[in-house]
Tab-separated table of C-alpha atoms in Angstrom:
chain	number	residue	atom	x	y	z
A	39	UNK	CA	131.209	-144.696	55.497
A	40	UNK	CA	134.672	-146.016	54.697
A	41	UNK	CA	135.229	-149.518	52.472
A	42	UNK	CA	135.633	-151.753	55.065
A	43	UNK	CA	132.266	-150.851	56.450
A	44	UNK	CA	130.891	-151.337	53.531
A	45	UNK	CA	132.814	-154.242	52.508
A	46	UNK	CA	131.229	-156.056	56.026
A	47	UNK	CA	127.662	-154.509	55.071
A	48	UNK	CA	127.350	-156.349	51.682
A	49	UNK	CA	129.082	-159.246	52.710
A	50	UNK	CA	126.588	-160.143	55.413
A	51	UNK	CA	123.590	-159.086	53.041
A	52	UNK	CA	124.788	-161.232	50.790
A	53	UNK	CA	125.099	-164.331	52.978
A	54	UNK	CA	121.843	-163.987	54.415
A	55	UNK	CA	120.191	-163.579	50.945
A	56	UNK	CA	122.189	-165.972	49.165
A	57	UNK	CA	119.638	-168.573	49.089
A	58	UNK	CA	116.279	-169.004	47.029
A	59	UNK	CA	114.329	-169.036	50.656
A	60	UNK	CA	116.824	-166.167	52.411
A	61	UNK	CA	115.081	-162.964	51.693
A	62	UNK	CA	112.004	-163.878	52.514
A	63	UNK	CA	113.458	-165.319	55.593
A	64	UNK	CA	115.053	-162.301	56.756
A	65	UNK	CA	111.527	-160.747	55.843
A	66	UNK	CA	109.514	-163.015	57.905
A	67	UNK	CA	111.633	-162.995	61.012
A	68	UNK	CA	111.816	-158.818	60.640
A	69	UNK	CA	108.411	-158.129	61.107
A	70	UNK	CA	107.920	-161.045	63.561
A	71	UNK	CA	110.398	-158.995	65.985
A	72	UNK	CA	108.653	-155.634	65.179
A	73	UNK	CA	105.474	-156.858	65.893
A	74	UNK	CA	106.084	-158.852	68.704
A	75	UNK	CA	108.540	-156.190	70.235
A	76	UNK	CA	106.681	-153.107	69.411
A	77	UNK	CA	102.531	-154.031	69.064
A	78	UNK	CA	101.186	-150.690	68.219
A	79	UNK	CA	103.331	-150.593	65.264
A	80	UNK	CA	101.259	-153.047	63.543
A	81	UNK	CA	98.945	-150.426	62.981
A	82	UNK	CA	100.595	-148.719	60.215
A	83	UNK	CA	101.022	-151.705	57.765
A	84	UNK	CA	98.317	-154.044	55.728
A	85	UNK	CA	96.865	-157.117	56.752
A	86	UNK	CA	98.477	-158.903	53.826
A	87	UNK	CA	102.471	-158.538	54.169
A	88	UNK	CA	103.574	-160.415	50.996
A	89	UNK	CA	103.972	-157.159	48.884
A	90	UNK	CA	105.369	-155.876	51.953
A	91	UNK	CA	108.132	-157.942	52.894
A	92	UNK	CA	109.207	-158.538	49.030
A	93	UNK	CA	109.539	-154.654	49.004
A	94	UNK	CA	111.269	-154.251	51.969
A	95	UNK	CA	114.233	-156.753	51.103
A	96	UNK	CA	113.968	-154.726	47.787
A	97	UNK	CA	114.646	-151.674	49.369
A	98	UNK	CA	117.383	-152.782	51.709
A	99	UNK	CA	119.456	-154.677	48.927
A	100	UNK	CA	119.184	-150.922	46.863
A	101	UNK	CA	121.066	-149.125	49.565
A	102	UNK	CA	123.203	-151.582	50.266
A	103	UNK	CA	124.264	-151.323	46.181
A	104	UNK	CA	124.482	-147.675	46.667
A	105	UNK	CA	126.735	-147.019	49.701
A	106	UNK	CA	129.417	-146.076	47.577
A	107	UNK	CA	127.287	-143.661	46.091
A	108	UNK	CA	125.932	-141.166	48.300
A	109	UNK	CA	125.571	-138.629	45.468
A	110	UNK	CA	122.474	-141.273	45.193
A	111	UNK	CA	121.529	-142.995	47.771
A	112	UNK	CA	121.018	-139.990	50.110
A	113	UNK	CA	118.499	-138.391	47.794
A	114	UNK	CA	116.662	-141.529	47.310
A	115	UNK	CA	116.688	-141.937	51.494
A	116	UNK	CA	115.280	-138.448	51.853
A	117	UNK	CA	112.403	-138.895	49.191
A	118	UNK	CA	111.578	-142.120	51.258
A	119	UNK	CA	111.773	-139.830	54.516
A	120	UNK	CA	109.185	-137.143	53.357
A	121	UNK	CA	107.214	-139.635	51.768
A	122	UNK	CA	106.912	-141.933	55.181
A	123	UNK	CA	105.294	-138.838	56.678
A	124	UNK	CA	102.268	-140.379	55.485
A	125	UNK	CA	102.301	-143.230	58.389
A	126	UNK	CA	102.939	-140.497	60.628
A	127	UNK	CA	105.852	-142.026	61.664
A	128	UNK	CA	108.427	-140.777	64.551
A	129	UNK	CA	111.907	-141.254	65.809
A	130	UNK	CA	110.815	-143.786	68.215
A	131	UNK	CA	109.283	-146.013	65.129
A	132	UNK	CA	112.698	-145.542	63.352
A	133	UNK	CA	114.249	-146.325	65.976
A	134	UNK	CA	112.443	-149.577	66.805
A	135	UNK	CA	112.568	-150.615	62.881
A	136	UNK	CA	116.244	-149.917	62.281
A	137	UNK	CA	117.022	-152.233	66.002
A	138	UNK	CA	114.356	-155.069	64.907
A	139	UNK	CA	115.870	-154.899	61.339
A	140	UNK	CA	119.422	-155.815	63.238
A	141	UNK	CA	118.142	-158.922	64.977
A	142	UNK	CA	116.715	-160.076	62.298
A	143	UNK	CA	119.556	-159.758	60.347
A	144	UNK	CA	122.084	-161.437	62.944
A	145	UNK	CA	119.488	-164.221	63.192
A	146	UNK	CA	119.348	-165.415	59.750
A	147	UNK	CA	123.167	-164.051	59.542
A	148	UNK	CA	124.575	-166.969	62.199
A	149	UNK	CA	126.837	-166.171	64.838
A	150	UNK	CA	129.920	-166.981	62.759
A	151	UNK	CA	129.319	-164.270	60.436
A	152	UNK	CA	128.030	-161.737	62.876
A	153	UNK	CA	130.783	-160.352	64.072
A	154	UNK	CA	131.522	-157.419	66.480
A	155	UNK	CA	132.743	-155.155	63.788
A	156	UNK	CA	129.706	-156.265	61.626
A	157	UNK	CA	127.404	-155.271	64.297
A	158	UNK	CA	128.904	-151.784	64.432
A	159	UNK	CA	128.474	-151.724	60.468
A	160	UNK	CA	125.195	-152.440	60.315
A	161	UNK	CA	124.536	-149.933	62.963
A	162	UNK	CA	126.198	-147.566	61.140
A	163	UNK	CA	124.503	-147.886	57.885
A	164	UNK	CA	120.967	-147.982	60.162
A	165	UNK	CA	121.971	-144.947	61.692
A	166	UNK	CA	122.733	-143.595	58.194
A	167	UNK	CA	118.906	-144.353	56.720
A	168	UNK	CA	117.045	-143.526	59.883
A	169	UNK	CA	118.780	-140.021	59.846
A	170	UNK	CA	118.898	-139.205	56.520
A	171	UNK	CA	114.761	-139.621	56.061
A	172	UNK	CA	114.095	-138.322	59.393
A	173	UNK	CA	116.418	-134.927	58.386
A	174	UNK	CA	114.279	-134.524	54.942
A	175	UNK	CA	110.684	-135.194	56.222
A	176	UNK	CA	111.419	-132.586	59.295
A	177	UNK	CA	112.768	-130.181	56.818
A	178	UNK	CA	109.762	-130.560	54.780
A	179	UNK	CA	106.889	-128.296	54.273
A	180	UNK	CA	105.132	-129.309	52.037
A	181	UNK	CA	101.330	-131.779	53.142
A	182	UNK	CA	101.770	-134.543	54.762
A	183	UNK	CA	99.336	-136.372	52.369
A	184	UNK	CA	97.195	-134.864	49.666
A	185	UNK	CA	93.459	-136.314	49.478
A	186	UNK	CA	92.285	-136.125	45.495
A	187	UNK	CA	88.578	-136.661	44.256
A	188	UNK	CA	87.881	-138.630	41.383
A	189	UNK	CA	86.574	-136.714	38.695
A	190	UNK	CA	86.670	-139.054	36.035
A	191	UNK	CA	87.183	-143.121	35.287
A	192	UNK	CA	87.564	-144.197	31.763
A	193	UNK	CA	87.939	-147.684	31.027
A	194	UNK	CA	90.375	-148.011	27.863
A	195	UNK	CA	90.840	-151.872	27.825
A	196	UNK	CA	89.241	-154.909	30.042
A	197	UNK	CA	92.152	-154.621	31.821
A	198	UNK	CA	93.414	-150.520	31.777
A	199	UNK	CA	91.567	-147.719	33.459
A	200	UNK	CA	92.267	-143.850	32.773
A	201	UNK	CA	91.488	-142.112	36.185
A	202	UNK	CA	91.538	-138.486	36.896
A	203	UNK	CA	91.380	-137.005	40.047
A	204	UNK	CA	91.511	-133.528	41.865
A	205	UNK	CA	93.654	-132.728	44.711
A	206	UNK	CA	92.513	-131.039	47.585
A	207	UNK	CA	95.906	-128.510	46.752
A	208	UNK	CA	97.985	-128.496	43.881
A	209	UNK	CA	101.492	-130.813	44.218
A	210	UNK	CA	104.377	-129.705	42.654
A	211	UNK	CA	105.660	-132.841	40.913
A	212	UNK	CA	108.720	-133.405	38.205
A	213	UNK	CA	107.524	-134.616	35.744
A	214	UNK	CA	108.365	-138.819	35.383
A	215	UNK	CA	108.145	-139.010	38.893
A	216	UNK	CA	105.802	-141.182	40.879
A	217	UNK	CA	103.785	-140.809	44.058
A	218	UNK	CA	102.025	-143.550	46.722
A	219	UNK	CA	98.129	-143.824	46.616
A	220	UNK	CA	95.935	-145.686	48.713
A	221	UNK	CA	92.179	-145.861	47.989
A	222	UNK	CA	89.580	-145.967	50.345
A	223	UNK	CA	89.090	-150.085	49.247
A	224	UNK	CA	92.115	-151.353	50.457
A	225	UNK	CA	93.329	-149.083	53.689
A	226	UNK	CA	97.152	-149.498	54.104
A	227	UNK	CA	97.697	-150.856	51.018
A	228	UNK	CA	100.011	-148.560	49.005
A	229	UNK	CA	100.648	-148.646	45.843
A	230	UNK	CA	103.435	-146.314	43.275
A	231	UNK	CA	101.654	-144.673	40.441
A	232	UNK	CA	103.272	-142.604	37.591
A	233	UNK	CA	101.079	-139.429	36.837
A	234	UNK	CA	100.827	-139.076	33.191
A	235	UNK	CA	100.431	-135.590	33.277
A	236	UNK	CA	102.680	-132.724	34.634
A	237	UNK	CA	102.004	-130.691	37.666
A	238	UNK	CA	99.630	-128.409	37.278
A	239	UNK	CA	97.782	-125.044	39.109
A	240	UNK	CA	94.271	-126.578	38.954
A	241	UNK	CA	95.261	-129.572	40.894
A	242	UNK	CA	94.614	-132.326	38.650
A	243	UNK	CA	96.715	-135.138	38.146
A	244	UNK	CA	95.895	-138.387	35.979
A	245	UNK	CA	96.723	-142.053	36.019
A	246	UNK	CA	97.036	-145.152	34.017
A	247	UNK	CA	96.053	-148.026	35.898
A	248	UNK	CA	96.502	-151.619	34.488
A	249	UNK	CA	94.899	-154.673	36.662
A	250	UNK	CA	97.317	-157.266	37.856
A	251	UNK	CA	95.868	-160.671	37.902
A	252	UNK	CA	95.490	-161.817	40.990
A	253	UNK	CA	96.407	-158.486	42.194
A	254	UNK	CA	95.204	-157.141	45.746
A	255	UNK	CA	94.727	-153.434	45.018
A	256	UNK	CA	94.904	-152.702	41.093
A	257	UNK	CA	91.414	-154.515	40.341
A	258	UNK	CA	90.125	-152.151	43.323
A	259	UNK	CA	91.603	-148.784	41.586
A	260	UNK	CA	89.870	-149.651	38.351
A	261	UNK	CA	86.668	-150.237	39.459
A	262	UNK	CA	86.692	-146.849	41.484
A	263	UNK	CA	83.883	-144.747	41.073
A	264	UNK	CA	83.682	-140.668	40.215
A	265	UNK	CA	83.457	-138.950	43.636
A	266	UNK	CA	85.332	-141.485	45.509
A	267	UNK	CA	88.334	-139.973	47.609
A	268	UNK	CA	92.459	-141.385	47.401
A	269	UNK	CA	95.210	-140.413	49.287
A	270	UNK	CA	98.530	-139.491	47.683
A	271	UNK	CA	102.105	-139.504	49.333
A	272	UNK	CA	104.934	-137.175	48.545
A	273	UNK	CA	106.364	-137.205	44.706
A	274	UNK	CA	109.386	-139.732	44.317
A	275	UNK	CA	111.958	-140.473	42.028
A	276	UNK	CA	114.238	-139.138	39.707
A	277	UNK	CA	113.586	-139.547	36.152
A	278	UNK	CA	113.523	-136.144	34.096
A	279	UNK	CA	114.738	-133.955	31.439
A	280	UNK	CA	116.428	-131.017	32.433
A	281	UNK	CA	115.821	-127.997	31.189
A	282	UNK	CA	118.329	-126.319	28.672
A	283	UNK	CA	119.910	-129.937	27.834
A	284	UNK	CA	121.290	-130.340	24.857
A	285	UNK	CA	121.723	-133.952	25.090
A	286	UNK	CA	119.470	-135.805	22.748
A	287	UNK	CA	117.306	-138.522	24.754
A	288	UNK	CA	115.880	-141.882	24.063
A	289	UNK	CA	112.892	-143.015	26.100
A	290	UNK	CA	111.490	-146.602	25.900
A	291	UNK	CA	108.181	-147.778	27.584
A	292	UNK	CA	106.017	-150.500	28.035
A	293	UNK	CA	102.257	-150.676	28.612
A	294	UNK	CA	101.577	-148.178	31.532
A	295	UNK	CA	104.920	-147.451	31.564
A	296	UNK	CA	104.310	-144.426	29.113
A	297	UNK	CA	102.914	-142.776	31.659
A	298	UNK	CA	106.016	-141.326	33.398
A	299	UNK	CA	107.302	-140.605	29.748
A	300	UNK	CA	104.286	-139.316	28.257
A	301	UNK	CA	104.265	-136.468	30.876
A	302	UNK	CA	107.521	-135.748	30.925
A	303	UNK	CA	106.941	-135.352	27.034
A	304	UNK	CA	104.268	-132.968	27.307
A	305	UNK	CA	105.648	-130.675	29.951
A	306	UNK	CA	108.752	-130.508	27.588
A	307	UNK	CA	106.092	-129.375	24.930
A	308	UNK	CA	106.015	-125.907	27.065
A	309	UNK	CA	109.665	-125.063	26.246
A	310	UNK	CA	111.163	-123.021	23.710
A	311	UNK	CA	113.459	-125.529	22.594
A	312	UNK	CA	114.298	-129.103	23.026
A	313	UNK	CA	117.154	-131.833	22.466
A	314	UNK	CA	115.938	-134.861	20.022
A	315	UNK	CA	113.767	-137.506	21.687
A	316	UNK	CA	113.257	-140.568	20.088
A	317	UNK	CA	110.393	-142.217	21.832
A	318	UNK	CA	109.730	-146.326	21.469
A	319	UNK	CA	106.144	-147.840	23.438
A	320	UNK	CA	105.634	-151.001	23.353
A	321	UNK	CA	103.113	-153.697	24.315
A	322	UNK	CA	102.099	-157.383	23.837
A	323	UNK	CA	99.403	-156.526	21.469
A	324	UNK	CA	98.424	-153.624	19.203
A	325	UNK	CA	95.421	-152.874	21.163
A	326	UNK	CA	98.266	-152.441	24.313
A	327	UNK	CA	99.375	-149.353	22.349
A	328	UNK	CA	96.215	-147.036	24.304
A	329	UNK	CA	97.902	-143.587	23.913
A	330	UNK	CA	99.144	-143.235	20.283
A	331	UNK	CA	96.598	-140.363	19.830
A	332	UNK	CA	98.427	-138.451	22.185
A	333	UNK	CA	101.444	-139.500	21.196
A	334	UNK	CA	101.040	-138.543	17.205
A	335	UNK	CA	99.181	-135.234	18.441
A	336	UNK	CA	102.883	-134.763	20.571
A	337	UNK	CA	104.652	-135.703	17.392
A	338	UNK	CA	103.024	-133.820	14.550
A	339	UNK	CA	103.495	-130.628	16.811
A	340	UNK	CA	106.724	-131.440	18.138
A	341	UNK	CA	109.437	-131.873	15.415
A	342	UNK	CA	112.028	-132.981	17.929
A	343	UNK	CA	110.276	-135.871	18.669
A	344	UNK	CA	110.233	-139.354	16.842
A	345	UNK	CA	107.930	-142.225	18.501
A	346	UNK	CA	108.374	-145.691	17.368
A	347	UNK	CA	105.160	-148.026	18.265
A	348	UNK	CA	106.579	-151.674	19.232
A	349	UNK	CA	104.506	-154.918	19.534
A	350	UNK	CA	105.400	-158.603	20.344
A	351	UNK	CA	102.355	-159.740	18.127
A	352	UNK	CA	100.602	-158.571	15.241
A	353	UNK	CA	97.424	-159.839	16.715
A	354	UNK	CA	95.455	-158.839	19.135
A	355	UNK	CA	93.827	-160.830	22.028
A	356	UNK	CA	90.716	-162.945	21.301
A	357	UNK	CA	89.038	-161.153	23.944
A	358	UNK	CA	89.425	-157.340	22.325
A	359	UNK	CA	86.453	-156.546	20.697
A	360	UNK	CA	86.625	-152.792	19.151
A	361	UNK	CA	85.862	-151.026	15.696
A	362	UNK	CA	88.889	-148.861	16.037
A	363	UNK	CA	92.474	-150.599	15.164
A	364	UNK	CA	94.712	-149.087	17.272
A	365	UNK	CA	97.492	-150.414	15.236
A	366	UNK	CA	95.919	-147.940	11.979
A	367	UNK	CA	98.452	-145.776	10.828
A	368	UNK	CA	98.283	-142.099	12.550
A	369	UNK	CA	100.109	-138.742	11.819
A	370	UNK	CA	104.043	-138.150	13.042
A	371	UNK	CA	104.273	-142.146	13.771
A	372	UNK	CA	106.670	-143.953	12.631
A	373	UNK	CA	105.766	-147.709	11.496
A	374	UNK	CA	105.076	-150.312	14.271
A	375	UNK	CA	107.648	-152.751	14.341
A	376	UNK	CA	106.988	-156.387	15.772
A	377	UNK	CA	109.087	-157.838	18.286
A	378	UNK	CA	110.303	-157.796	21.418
A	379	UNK	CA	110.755	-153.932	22.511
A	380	UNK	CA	114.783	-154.177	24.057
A	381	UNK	CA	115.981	-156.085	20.637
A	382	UNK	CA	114.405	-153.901	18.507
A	383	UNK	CA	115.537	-150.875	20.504
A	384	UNK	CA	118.823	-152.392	20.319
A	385	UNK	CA	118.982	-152.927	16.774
A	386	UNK	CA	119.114	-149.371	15.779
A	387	UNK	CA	122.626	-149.430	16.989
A	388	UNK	CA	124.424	-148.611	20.412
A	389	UNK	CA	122.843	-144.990	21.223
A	390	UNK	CA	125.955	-144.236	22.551
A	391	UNK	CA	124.969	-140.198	22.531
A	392	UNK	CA	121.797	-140.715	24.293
A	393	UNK	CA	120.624	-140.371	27.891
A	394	UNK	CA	118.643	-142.922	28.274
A	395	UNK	CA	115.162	-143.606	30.457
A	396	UNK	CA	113.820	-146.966	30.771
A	397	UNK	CA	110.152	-147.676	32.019
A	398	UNK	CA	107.940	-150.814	32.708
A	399	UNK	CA	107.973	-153.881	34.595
A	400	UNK	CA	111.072	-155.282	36.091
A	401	UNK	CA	112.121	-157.862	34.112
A	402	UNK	CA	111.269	-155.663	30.909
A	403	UNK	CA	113.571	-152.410	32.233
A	404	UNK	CA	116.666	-155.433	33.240
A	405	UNK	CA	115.927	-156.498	29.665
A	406	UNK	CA	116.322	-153.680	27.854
A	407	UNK	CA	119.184	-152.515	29.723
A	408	UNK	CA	120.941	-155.405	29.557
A	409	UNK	CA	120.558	-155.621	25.489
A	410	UNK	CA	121.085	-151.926	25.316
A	411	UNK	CA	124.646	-151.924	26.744
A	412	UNK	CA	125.511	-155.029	25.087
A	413	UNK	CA	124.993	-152.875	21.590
A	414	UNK	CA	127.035	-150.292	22.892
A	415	UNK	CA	125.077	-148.085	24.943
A	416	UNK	CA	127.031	-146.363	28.456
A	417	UNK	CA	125.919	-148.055	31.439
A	418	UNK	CA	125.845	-144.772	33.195
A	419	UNK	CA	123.910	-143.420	30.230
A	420	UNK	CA	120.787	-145.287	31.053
A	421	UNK	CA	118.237	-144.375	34.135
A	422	UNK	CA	115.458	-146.038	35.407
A	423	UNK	CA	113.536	-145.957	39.089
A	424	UNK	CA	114.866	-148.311	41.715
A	425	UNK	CA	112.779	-151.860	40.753
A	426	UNK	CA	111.151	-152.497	43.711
């Protein structure tokens, strides 16, 4: 795809989401055409779009940031390929979303802007997704879904679960990357989970589930019960230490966020040798910091690794009631330090001979980043998963 293609691709993206209201205008009048156009597709999405149509405009401003770098944007398009083999989706459904996402696009674009050559452009860069995930799931082998049994629920906070499932077959995950589950509560409704452990031969895979108030699935997930059967997706995403690296590595995470980290930590616990990882989790209160018995357990036998606990408060909510402090002082831990996690990252200076992997919410990854590089640390030193 040469500039000028690109050049006509942002530009129009731009314009049409340039406004407060314009993405979830473009959104709105997307699926109104697919559904209206092509019925049966309705089918394969939730009753509820709102998650739906914030992700999708997600998704589409992502590629559009990385057309100029296929190196990747086409690996990230062929994860999303063999994961959409979940829906069952075929050509004809590509087809009918990439022409739907077109009108849609020319409609809230204006017939000033939408030119000839930016129709071409735009079918271009369609052409580009739709084949690029239809080439990886065809080429893929692997199940289509994997179905996993709940083995065990443990409830860590009011508001965290632990759940541990086995899969019907084992997936072969990297660890830090995440999969889609959808639970028998809320059909249709997927959601991205980080397991917190690596792949494994018996099948078993674990996650960290924190309820989102107001949330449509989360609350569901947590109050699953042992024997109850999800469905995963295909692994996604791109966060890992390779092995033989000599590169020393800092990893910062917030809240569930460790759980991406924590597994990547203990699969690197299987090698011979390691780089340096200086590990800093973080959370609002000290009874947010759920893990640091793994984590000092992974420390005291692990010399390469440092872990830093981080809290906003000293204090913990009014409504956490326990007779353990999780905040008391535990083997191979450094001290907690109180404040918010990206300043205090960034005060140890600019990391500038780290990789770097950011996890947790949006606005907490753009946060850190953002204070990270301003204290020195190489943009294209720091990795995190595509925020949407």
């Amino acid at each position: 795809m040469d500039s000028q293609t690109i050049a006509l691709i942002r530009t129009t993206f731009k314009a049409v989401a340039a406004n407060e209201s314009g993405p979830e205008n473009l959104a709105r009048s997307f699926y109104a055409i697919l559904f209206t156009e092509y019925p049966h597709i309705r089918d394969f999405f939730p009753a509820a779009l709102e998650a739906q149509r914030d992700r999708l405009v997600k998704a589409i401003g992502y590629v559009v940031d990385e057309l100029e770098d296929p190196d990747k944007l086409l690996p990230f398009l062929a994860q999303l390929g063999r994961d959409h083999r979940k829906y069952g989706v075929t050509a004809e459904h590509y087809a009918a979303v990439g022409k739907s996402l077109t009108v849609a696009l020319r409609a809230n674009a204006g017939t000033e802007l939408w030119t000839d050559d930016v129709d071409r452009a735009w079918d271009e860069a369609v052409e580009l997704i739709a084949g690029t995930m239809m080439a990886a799931a065809e080429q893929e082998d692997t199940p289509r879904v994997w179905t996993g049994t709940v083995i065990e629920r443990r409830e860590t906070l009011s508001n965290l679960a632990i759940v541990r499932l086995r899969l019907d077959q084992p997936m072969r995950y990297a660890a830090g990357q995440y999969t889609s589950v959808q639970i028998p509560a809320r059909p249709r409704m997927w959601r991205y989970l980080s397991p917190a452990v690596p792949s494994n031969d018996n099948g078993e895979i674990e996650f960290h589930i924190r309820s989102v108030t107001g949330g449509w699935v989360s609350p569901a997930m947590m109050r699953t019960a042992v024997g109850e059967q999800w469905l995963l997706g295909s692994p996604l995403g791109g966060l890992g230490v390779p092995r033989n690296t000599r590169r020393k590595m800092l990893m910062v995470g917030c809240g569930t966020g460790i759980a991406p980290l924590r597994a990547q930590l203990m699969a690197m616990a299987q090698r011979r040798s390691n780089p340096r990882v200086h590990l800093f989790v973080g959370g609002h209160h000290p009874c947010d910091l759920y893990d640091l018995e793994m984590l000092s357990s992974l420390a005291v036998a692990n010399k390469w690794l440092t872990v830093t606990p981080v809290t906003e408060s000293n204090e913990n909510p009014w409504w956490y009631f326990d007779s353990v402090e999780p905040s008391r002082e535990l083997p191979g831990l450094d001290p907690r330090r109180v404040g918010q996690i990206g300043r205090v990252v960034a005060s140890y200076g600019p990391w500038a001979d780290r990789d770097v992997q950011i996890v947790g919410s949006p606005s907490m990854v753009q946060t850190t980043k953002f204070r990270l590089m301003a204290a020195g640390t190489p943009g294209a030193s720091i990795r995190h998963d595509p925020l949407f």
